[in-house]
Coordinates of C-alpha atoms and ligand atoms in Angstrom, one line a residue:
M1 CA 21.8 -25.4 5.5
K2 CA 24.3 -27.8 4.0
A3 CA 21.9 -30.7 4.3
I4 CA 19.0 -29.0 2.4
E5 CA 21.2 -28.3 -0.6
M6 CA 22.2 -31.9 -1.0
D7 CA 19.4 -32.9 -3.4
Q8 CA 21.2 -33.8 -6.6
N9 CA 18.0 -33.4 -8.8
L10 CA 18.0 -29.7 -8.2
A11 CA 19.5 -27.7 -11.1
I12 CA 21.5 -25.7 -8.6
N13 CA 23.3 -28.9 -7.6
G14 CA 23.8 -30.0 -11.2
G15 CA 20.4 -31.6 -11.8
T16 CA 18.3 -31.2 -14.9
K17 CA 16.7 -27.7 -15.3
T18 CA 12.9 -27.6 -15.3
V19 CA 12.7 -24.8 -17.8
T20 CA 15.2 -24.9 -20.7
K21 CA 13.6 -22.3 -23.0
A22 CA 15.2 -18.8 -23.2
F23 CA 12.9 -15.8 -22.9
P24 CA 14.4 -13.1 -25.1
W25 CA 14.1 -9.4 -24.4
P26 CA 13.9 -7.0 -26.1
I27 CA 11.7 -8.4 -28.9
Y28 CA 12.4 -6.9 -32.4
D29 CA 12.8 -7.7 -36.0
E30 CA 13.9 -6.1 -39.3
Q31 CA 11.2 -3.4 -38.7
E32 CA 13.3 -1.9 -35.9
V33 CA 16.6 -2.4 -37.7
D34 CA 15.3 -0.7 -40.9
A35 CA 13.8 2.2 -38.9
V36 CA 17.1 2.9 -37.1
A37 CA 19.1 2.5 -40.3
E38 CA 16.9 5.0 -42.1
I39 CA 17.6 7.6 -39.4
V40 CA 21.3 6.9 -39.6
R41 CA 21.3 7.4 -43.3
S42 CA 19.2 10.6 -43.1
G43 CA 21.9 12.2 -41.0
K44 CA 19.1 13.7 -38.9
W45 CA 20.1 12.1 -35.6
G46 CA 19.3 14.8 -33.0
N47 CA 16.3 16.6 -31.5
P48 CA 14.9 19.2 -31.7
D49 CA 16.9 20.9 -34.3
C50 CA 16.5 18.3 -37.0
G51 CA 13.9 15.7 -37.7
D52 CA 10.5 15.2 -36.1
Q53 CA 10.5 11.5 -35.0
V54 CA 10.6 12.5 -31.3
A55 CA 7.5 14.6 -31.6
K56 CA 5.8 11.8 -33.6
F57 CA 6.5 9.3 -30.8
E58 CA 5.4 11.7 -28.1
N59 CA 2.0 12.1 -29.9
E60 CA 1.7 8.4 -30.3
F61 CA 2.4 7.7 -26.6
A62 CA 0.1 10.5 -25.4
A63 CA -2.7 9.1 -27.5
Y64 CA -2.0 5.6 -26.3
C65 CA -2.3 6.7 -22.7
G66 CA -5.3 9.0 -23.3
S67 CA -3.3 12.0 -22.1
K68 CA -3.0 15.4 -23.8
Y69 CA 0.8 15.7 -23.7
A70 CA 3.9 13.6 -23.6
I71 CA 7.5 14.8 -23.3
T72 CA 10.4 12.4 -23.7
C73 CA 13.6 12.7 -21.8
V74 CA 16.8 10.8 -21.2
N75 CA 15.5 8.3 -18.5
G76 CA 12.8 7.5 -16.0
S77 CA 14.7 9.2 -13.2
V78 CA 15.1 12.6 -14.8
S79 CA 11.4 12.3 -15.8
L80 CA 10.6 12.3 -12.0
R81 CA 12.8 15.3 -11.5
L82 CA 11.1 17.2 -14.3
A83 CA 7.7 16.4 -12.8
L84 CA 8.7 17.5 -9.3
I85 CA 10.2 20.8 -10.4
A86 CA 7.2 21.6 -12.7
C87 CA 4.9 20.8 -9.8
G88 CA 6.6 23.7 -8.0
V89 CA 8.3 21.9 -5.1
K90 CA 10.5 24.1 -2.9
P91 CA 13.6 23.2 -0.9
G92 CA 12.6 21.4 2.3
D93 CA 9.2 20.3 1.0
E94 CA 8.1 16.8 1.9
I95 CA 7.3 14.3 -0.8
I96 CA 5.6 11.0 0.2
V97 CA 7.1 7.9 -1.4
P98 CA 7.0 4.1 -0.8
P99 CA 10.2 2.4 0.4
Y100 CA 9.7 -0.7 -1.8
T101 CA 10.8 0.7 -5.2
F102 CA 13.8 1.6 -7.2
I103 CA 16.1 4.2 -5.6
T104 CA 15.3 7.1 -8.0
T105 CA 11.7 7.3 -6.9
A106 CA 13.3 8.8 -3.7
S107 CA 16.6 10.1 -4.9
S108 CA 15.0 12.3 -7.5
V109 CA 13.3 14.0 -4.5
I110 CA 16.7 14.6 -2.9
E111 CA 18.0 16.1 -6.2
C112 CA 15.2 18.7 -5.9
N113 CA 16.4 19.6 -2.4
C114 CA 13.2 18.0 -1.0
V115 CA 12.7 15.5 1.8
P116 CA 11.4 12.0 0.9
V117 CA 9.0 10.7 3.5
F118 CA 8.7 6.9 3.4
V119 CA 5.4 5.3 4.2
D120 CA 4.6 1.6 4.2
I121 CA 3.1 -0.5 1.5
D122 CA 0.0 -2.7 1.6
P123 CA 0.8 -6.3 2.5
D124 CA -1.6 -7.7 -0.2
T125 CA -0.4 -5.5 -3.2
Y126 CA 3.0 -4.1 -2.2
N127 CA 1.7 -0.7 -3.3
I128 CA 1.8 2.4 -1.2
S129 CA -0.9 2.4 1.5
P130 CA -3.4 5.3 1.2
A131 CA -4.0 5.2 5.0
A132 CA -0.2 5.5 5.6
I133 CA -0.1 8.4 3.2
E134 CA -2.8 10.3 5.0
A135 CA -1.1 9.7 8.4
A136 CA 2.2 11.1 7.1
I137 CA 0.8 14.4 5.8
T138 CA 2.2 17.6 7.4
P139 CA 2.0 21.3 6.5
R140 CA 5.2 20.8 4.5
T141 CA 3.8 17.9 2.3
K142 CA 3.7 19.0 -1.3
A143 CA 3.3 15.8 -3.4
I144 CA 2.9 12.0 -3.4
I145 CA 4.7 9.7 -5.7
P146 CA 2.7 6.4 -5.9
V147 CA 4.7 3.7 -7.7
H148 CA 2.5 1.1 -9.6
F149 CA 4.8 -1.6 -8.4
G150 CA 5.4 -4.4 -10.8
G151 CA 2.7 -3.0 -13.1
L152 CA -0.1 -3.4 -10.5
A153 CA -2.2 -0.2 -10.2
C154 CA -2.1 1.6 -6.8
D155 CA -5.4 2.5 -5.2
M156 CA -5.7 5.7 -7.3
G157 CA -9.2 6.4 -6.2
A158 CA -8.1 6.8 -2.6
I159 CA -4.9 8.5 -3.5
M160 CA -6.5 11.2 -5.7
D161 CA -9.1 11.7 -3.0
I162 CA -6.4 12.4 -0.4
A163 CA -4.5 14.7 -2.8
N164 CA -7.6 16.7 -3.5
R165 CA -8.5 17.1 0.1
Y166 CA -5.0 18.3 1.1
G167 CA -4.1 20.2 -2.1
L168 CA -1.2 17.8 -3.0
K169 CA 0.2 17.0 -6.4
V170 CA 0.3 13.3 -7.5
I171 CA 3.2 12.1 -9.7
E172 CA 2.6 8.5 -10.8
D173 CA 5.9 6.6 -11.1
A174 CA 4.7 4.3 -13.9
A175 CA 8.2 3.0 -14.7
H176 CA 6.8 -0.6 -14.4
A177 CA 3.4 0.2 -15.8
H178 CA 3.3 0.9 -19.5
G179 CA -0.1 -0.2 -20.8
A180 CA -1.5 -1.2 -17.4
E181 CA -4.8 0.1 -16.3
Y182 CA -6.9 1.2 -13.2
K183 CA -10.7 1.0 -13.8
G184 CA -10.1 1.2 -17.6
K185 CA -7.7 4.2 -17.4
K186 CA -4.1 3.9 -18.5
L187 CA -1.7 4.2 -15.5
G188 CA 0.2 7.5 -15.6
S189 CA -2.8 9.4 -16.9
I190 CA -4.7 9.6 -13.6
G191 CA -2.4 11.9 -11.4
H192 CA -1.1 15.3 -12.3
V193 CA 1.9 13.8 -14.1
G194 CA 2.8 10.2 -15.1
S195 CA 6.4 9.2 -15.4
F196 CA 7.8 6.3 -17.4
S197 CA 11.2 4.7 -18.0
F198 CA 12.4 3.1 -21.3
Q199 CA 15.5 1.5 -19.7
S200 CA 16.4 -1.9 -21.1
S201 CA 14.5 -4.0 -18.6
K202 CA 11.2 -2.1 -18.9
N203 CA 8.1 -3.2 -20.8
L204 CA 8.7 -0.6 -23.4
T205 CA 12.3 0.2 -24.1
S206 CA 14.8 2.0 -26.3
G207 CA 17.8 0.9 -24.2
E208 CA 17.6 4.2 -22.2
G209 CA 14.9 6.9 -22.2
G210 CA 12.0 8.2 -20.2
I211 CA 8.8 10.2 -20.7
V212 CA 6.3 12.3 -18.7
I213 CA 2.6 12.6 -19.6
T214 CA 0.1 15.2 -18.4
D215 CA -3.2 16.9 -19.3
D216 CA -2.2 20.2 -17.7
D217 CA -1.1 23.0 -20.0
E218 CA 1.2 24.7 -17.5
L219 CA 2.9 21.5 -16.3
Y220 CA 3.4 20.6 -20.0
A221 CA 5.0 23.9 -20.8
M222 CA 7.4 23.8 -17.8
M223 CA 8.5 20.2 -18.3
H224 CA 9.0 20.8 -22.0
S225 CA 11.2 23.8 -21.2
L226 CA 13.2 22.0 -18.4
R227 CA 13.8 19.2 -20.8
N228 CA 15.2 21.6 -23.4
V229 CA 17.7 23.7 -21.5
G230 CA 15.0 26.2 -20.3
R231 CA 14.0 27.2 -23.8
I232 CA 10.3 28.0 -24.4
E233 CA 8.2 27.0 -27.4
G234 CA 8.4 29.7 -30.0
G235 CA 11.5 31.3 -28.2
Q236 CA 14.9 32.0 -29.7
W237 CA 17.6 29.2 -29.6
Y238 CA 19.8 31.1 -27.2
D239 CA 17.1 32.4 -25.0
H240 CA 16.7 30.4 -21.8
Y241 CA 13.9 31.0 -19.3
N242 CA 14.1 28.2 -16.8
P243 CA 16.9 26.1 -15.3
G244 CA 16.6 22.5 -16.7
C245 CA 19.3 20.9 -18.9
N246 CA 19.6 19.0 -22.2
Y247 CA 17.6 16.0 -21.4
R248 CA 16.5 15.2 -25.0
I249 CA 16.5 11.8 -26.6
T250 CA 17.8 11.0 -30.1
Q251 CA 15.8 10.3 -33.3
M252 CA 17.1 6.7 -33.2
Q253 CA 15.5 6.1 -29.8
A254 CA 12.3 7.7 -31.0
V255 CA 11.9 5.4 -34.0
L256 CA 12.8 2.4 -31.9
L257 CA 10.0 3.4 -29.4
S258 CA 7.5 4.0 -32.2
N259 CA 8.1 0.5 -33.4
Q260 CA 8.2 -1.1 -30.0
L261 CA 4.9 0.7 -29.1
K262 CA 3.1 -1.2 -31.8
R263 CA 4.0 -4.4 -30.0
L264 CA 3.1 -3.2 -26.5
E265 CA -0.6 -3.8 -26.4
G266 CA -0.3 -7.5 -27.6
Q267 CA 2.6 -8.1 -25.1
T268 CA 0.6 -6.5 -22.2
R269 CA -2.4 -8.7 -22.9
R270 CA -0.2 -11.8 -23.1
R271 CA 1.5 -11.0 -19.7
N272 CA -1.9 -10.2 -18.2
E273 CA -3.4 -13.5 -19.3
N274 CA -0.3 -15.5 -18.1
G275 CA -0.4 -13.7 -14.8
L276 CA -4.1 -14.6 -14.3
Y277 CA -3.3 -18.2 -15.2
L278 CA -0.3 -18.4 -12.9
N279 CA -2.4 -17.0 -10.0
Q280 CA -4.9 -19.8 -10.6
L281 CA -2.2 -22.5 -10.8
L282 CA -0.5 -21.2 -7.6
E283 CA -3.7 -21.4 -5.6
T284 CA -3.0 -25.0 -5.0
V285 CA 0.7 -24.5 -3.9
D286 CA 1.0 -24.4 -0.1
G287 CA 3.4 -21.6 1.0
I288 CA 3.1 -19.5 -2.2
T289 CA 0.7 -16.5 -2.3
P290 CA 0.5 -14.3 -5.3
L291 CA -0.1 -10.6 -4.7
Q292 CA -3.8 -9.7 -4.9
R293 CA -5.6 -7.9 -7.7
D294 CA -9.2 -6.7 -7.4
E295 CA -11.7 -5.7 -10.1
S296 CA -10.2 -2.2 -10.3
I297 CA -7.2 -3.8 -12.1
T298 CA -8.6 -3.9 -15.6
M299 CA -5.1 -4.6 -17.0
H300 CA -2.0 -5.7 -15.2
C301 CA 1.2 -5.6 -17.2
Y302 CA 3.3 -7.8 -14.9
H303 CA 6.6 -6.0 -15.3
I304 CA 7.2 -8.2 -12.2
Y305 CA 5.0 -11.1 -11.2
I306 CA 5.4 -11.1 -7.4
F307 CA 4.5 -13.9 -5.0
K308 CA 4.9 -14.2 -1.3
Y309 CA 7.0 -17.1 -0.1
D310 CA 6.5 -18.9 3.2
S311 CA 9.7 -20.6 4.1
A312 CA 8.0 -22.7 6.8
K313 CA 6.2 -24.6 4.0
F314 CA 9.6 -25.2 2.3
G315 CA 11.3 -26.9 5.2
G316 CA 12.7 -23.6 6.5
L317 CA 14.6 -22.9 3.3
P318 CA 15.5 -19.2 3.4
K319 CA 14.0 -17.0 0.6
D320 CA 17.3 -16.0 -0.9
T321 CA 18.3 -19.7 -1.3
F322 CA 14.8 -20.5 -2.7
A323 CA 15.2 -17.7 -5.3
E324 CA 18.6 -18.9 -6.3
M325 CA 17.3 -22.4 -6.7
L326 CA 14.3 -21.2 -8.8
A327 CA 16.5 -19.2 -11.1
A328 CA 18.8 -22.2 -11.5
E329 CA 15.7 -24.2 -12.5
G330 CA 15.5 -21.8 -15.5
V331 CA 12.7 -19.5 -14.2
P332 CA 13.8 -15.9 -14.8
S333 CA 13.3 -14.9 -11.2
F334 CA 15.0 -12.9 -8.4
K335 CA 14.8 -12.3 -4.7
G336 CA 14.1 -8.6 -5.3
Y337 CA 15.3 -5.6 -3.2
P338 CA 17.6 -6.6 -0.3
H339 CA 16.2 -3.8 1.9
P340 CA 13.7 -0.9 1.9
L341 CA 15.1 2.3 0.5
Y342 CA 15.5 4.1 3.8
R343 CA 18.1 1.5 4.8
Q344 CA 20.3 2.5 1.8
P345 CA 23.6 4.2 2.9
L346 CA 22.4 7.3 1.0
F347 CA 19.7 7.8 3.6
Q348 CA 21.3 6.3 6.7
N349 CA 24.5 8.5 6.1
K350 CA 22.5 11.4 4.7
N351 CA 25.0 11.8 1.8
F352 CA 22.6 14.3 0.3
M353 CA 25.1 17.0 -0.8
C354 CA 22.1 19.4 -0.7
Y355 CA 22.4 22.1 2.0
A356 CA 18.7 22.8 1.7
I357 CA 17.5 19.5 3.2
P358 CA 16.7 20.2 6.8
E359 CA 18.8 18.7 9.6
T360 CA 15.6 17.2 11.0
A361 CA 15.4 14.8 8.1
D362 CA 16.5 11.6 9.8
Y363 CA 16.1 8.1 8.5
S364 CA 17.8 6.1 11.3
E365 CA 14.5 5.3 13.0
V366 CA 12.3 4.8 10.0
N367 CA 10.7 1.4 10.0
C368 CA 8.1 0.2 7.5
P369 CA 7.3 -3.4 8.7
V370 CA 5.6 -4.6 5.5
A371 CA 8.4 -3.4 3.3
E372 CA 10.9 -5.0 5.7
Q373 CA 9.1 -8.3 5.5
A374 CA 8.8 -8.2 1.7
C375 CA 12.6 -7.6 1.4
N376 CA 13.7 -10.0 4.1
T377 CA 11.5 -13.1 3.9
D378 CA 8.5 -12.8 1.6
A379 CA 8.8 -11.3 -1.9
V380 CA 10.0 -13.3 -4.9
W381 CA 9.9 -11.9 -8.4
I382 CA 9.4 -13.5 -11.8
L383 CA 10.5 -11.1 -14.5
Q384 CA 8.4 -9.6 -17.3
H385 CA 10.0 -11.4 -20.3
A386 CA 9.2 -14.7 -18.7
M387 CA 5.5 -13.6 -18.5
L388 CA 5.6 -13.4 -22.4
G389 CA 5.9 -17.2 -22.5
E390 CA 3.2 -19.8 -23.3
K391 CA 0.7 -21.2 -20.9
E392 CA 2.9 -24.4 -20.7
D393 CA 5.7 -22.2 -19.4
M394 CA 3.6 -21.0 -16.5
E395 CA 2.9 -24.7 -15.7
L396 CA 6.7 -25.3 -15.8
F397 CA 7.3 -22.4 -13.4
V398 CA 4.9 -24.1 -10.9
K399 CA 6.6 -27.4 -11.5
A400 CA 10.0 -25.8 -10.6
I401 CA 8.5 -24.4 -7.4
L402 CA 7.1 -27.8 -6.5
K403 CA 10.4 -29.5 -7.3
I404 CA 12.2 -27.3 -4.8
Q405 CA 9.4 -27.8 -2.2
A406 CA 9.7 -31.6 -2.6
R407 CA 13.5 -31.7 -2.5
E408 CA 15.3 -34.3 -0.5
K409 CA 16.2 -32.6 2.8
D410 CA 18.9 -34.9 4.0
Ligands
PLP1 C1 13.5 1.9 -13.6 C2 12.8 2.7 -12.6 C3 13.0 4.1 -12.5 C4 14.1 4.8 -13.2 O1 14.2 4.7 -14.6 P1 15.6 4.8 -15.4 O2 15.1 5.0 -16.8 O3 16.4 3.6 -15.1 O4 16.2 6.1 -14.8 C5 12.2 4.8 -11.7 N1 11.3 4.2 -10.9 C6 11.1 2.9 -10.9 C7 10.1 2.3 -10.1 C8 11.9 2.1 -11.8 O5 11.7 0.8 -11.7

């Protein structure tokens, strides 16, 4: 281990960085500054009692996604909870989720007193495997939460087919997938509900925030009510019909989002083109295999550009060290999740604080080999803001990888 880190040319050892450019995020100008300032000066900061910027953005986002309704909320975790509760889940119901995702895809299920059932991902796409979903269905299964990981669409044809055959709800976790498409349809608009995050790192952001989209009148009415302390549209201010909470966003967030949305399509196209170019460049690099995309992927938004790393082709250099070296070379990159979600203490220790989750729920023996391998040895991430660079930047990313591969080993 000591020996392979000796190469003084590597940036990690004080050598010259391959990539010196900064990749800023978020991207904004005076348009955003003026829009927020105008709201501040108006004194109409809140929602829904004053001002209409929140409803305006919801209409814009619904139209952008080709959905009938959109409902904003405080983040992309609460949005999953709104969707689950509106879908009618009951304590003890099983919800099928992937293990290679952010924690709240599964912890939102716990918060609804339901049982997350982890099924493995596909080795070529790192998205939930439809065959594994079908194998995990029991009479208690109520819903599936496919995550369009990194902005790459799940196999929605197969997933919707399974859902229809078993009478299950599909909640798309599209937190990585603003503007991405499956067969020409915007992600989030295919299942019963689509859920998005506007947290700082996401491809559309207002610092914090979230949204759900749906075509279903009843799901809309329930999510709208849950978001607004159980009030119903047309009801009295102090009449509360459903549980819910105050999950509303502010007018400042809404105007930021309206302005950021204008930039989204161009940014998504740029990332998609850079991703295709990087795929092409990496074809010639031994030991690096980008995830696959087929013709169903009409638009990939590369919230994360993921490739599989083969340490054998890098002189046995462990993935974590490779990722550190790559980041030191100036490529905004990361080793990704350290372990699949079921290995988190939350699940291993069953710190659920929900008495309704059955004792039989047990994660000590869960093992999804593809997700394990992705975490332990294979997956390396390049982050979305880097994918907004120029073609030359993609070439430099490859140059940095080759520099590490060619390093002096002793
Ligand atoms: C970011 C993220 C969320 C949660 O969004 P927040 O707005 O941070 O609560 C949910 N699912 C996935 C896959 C995410 O990456």
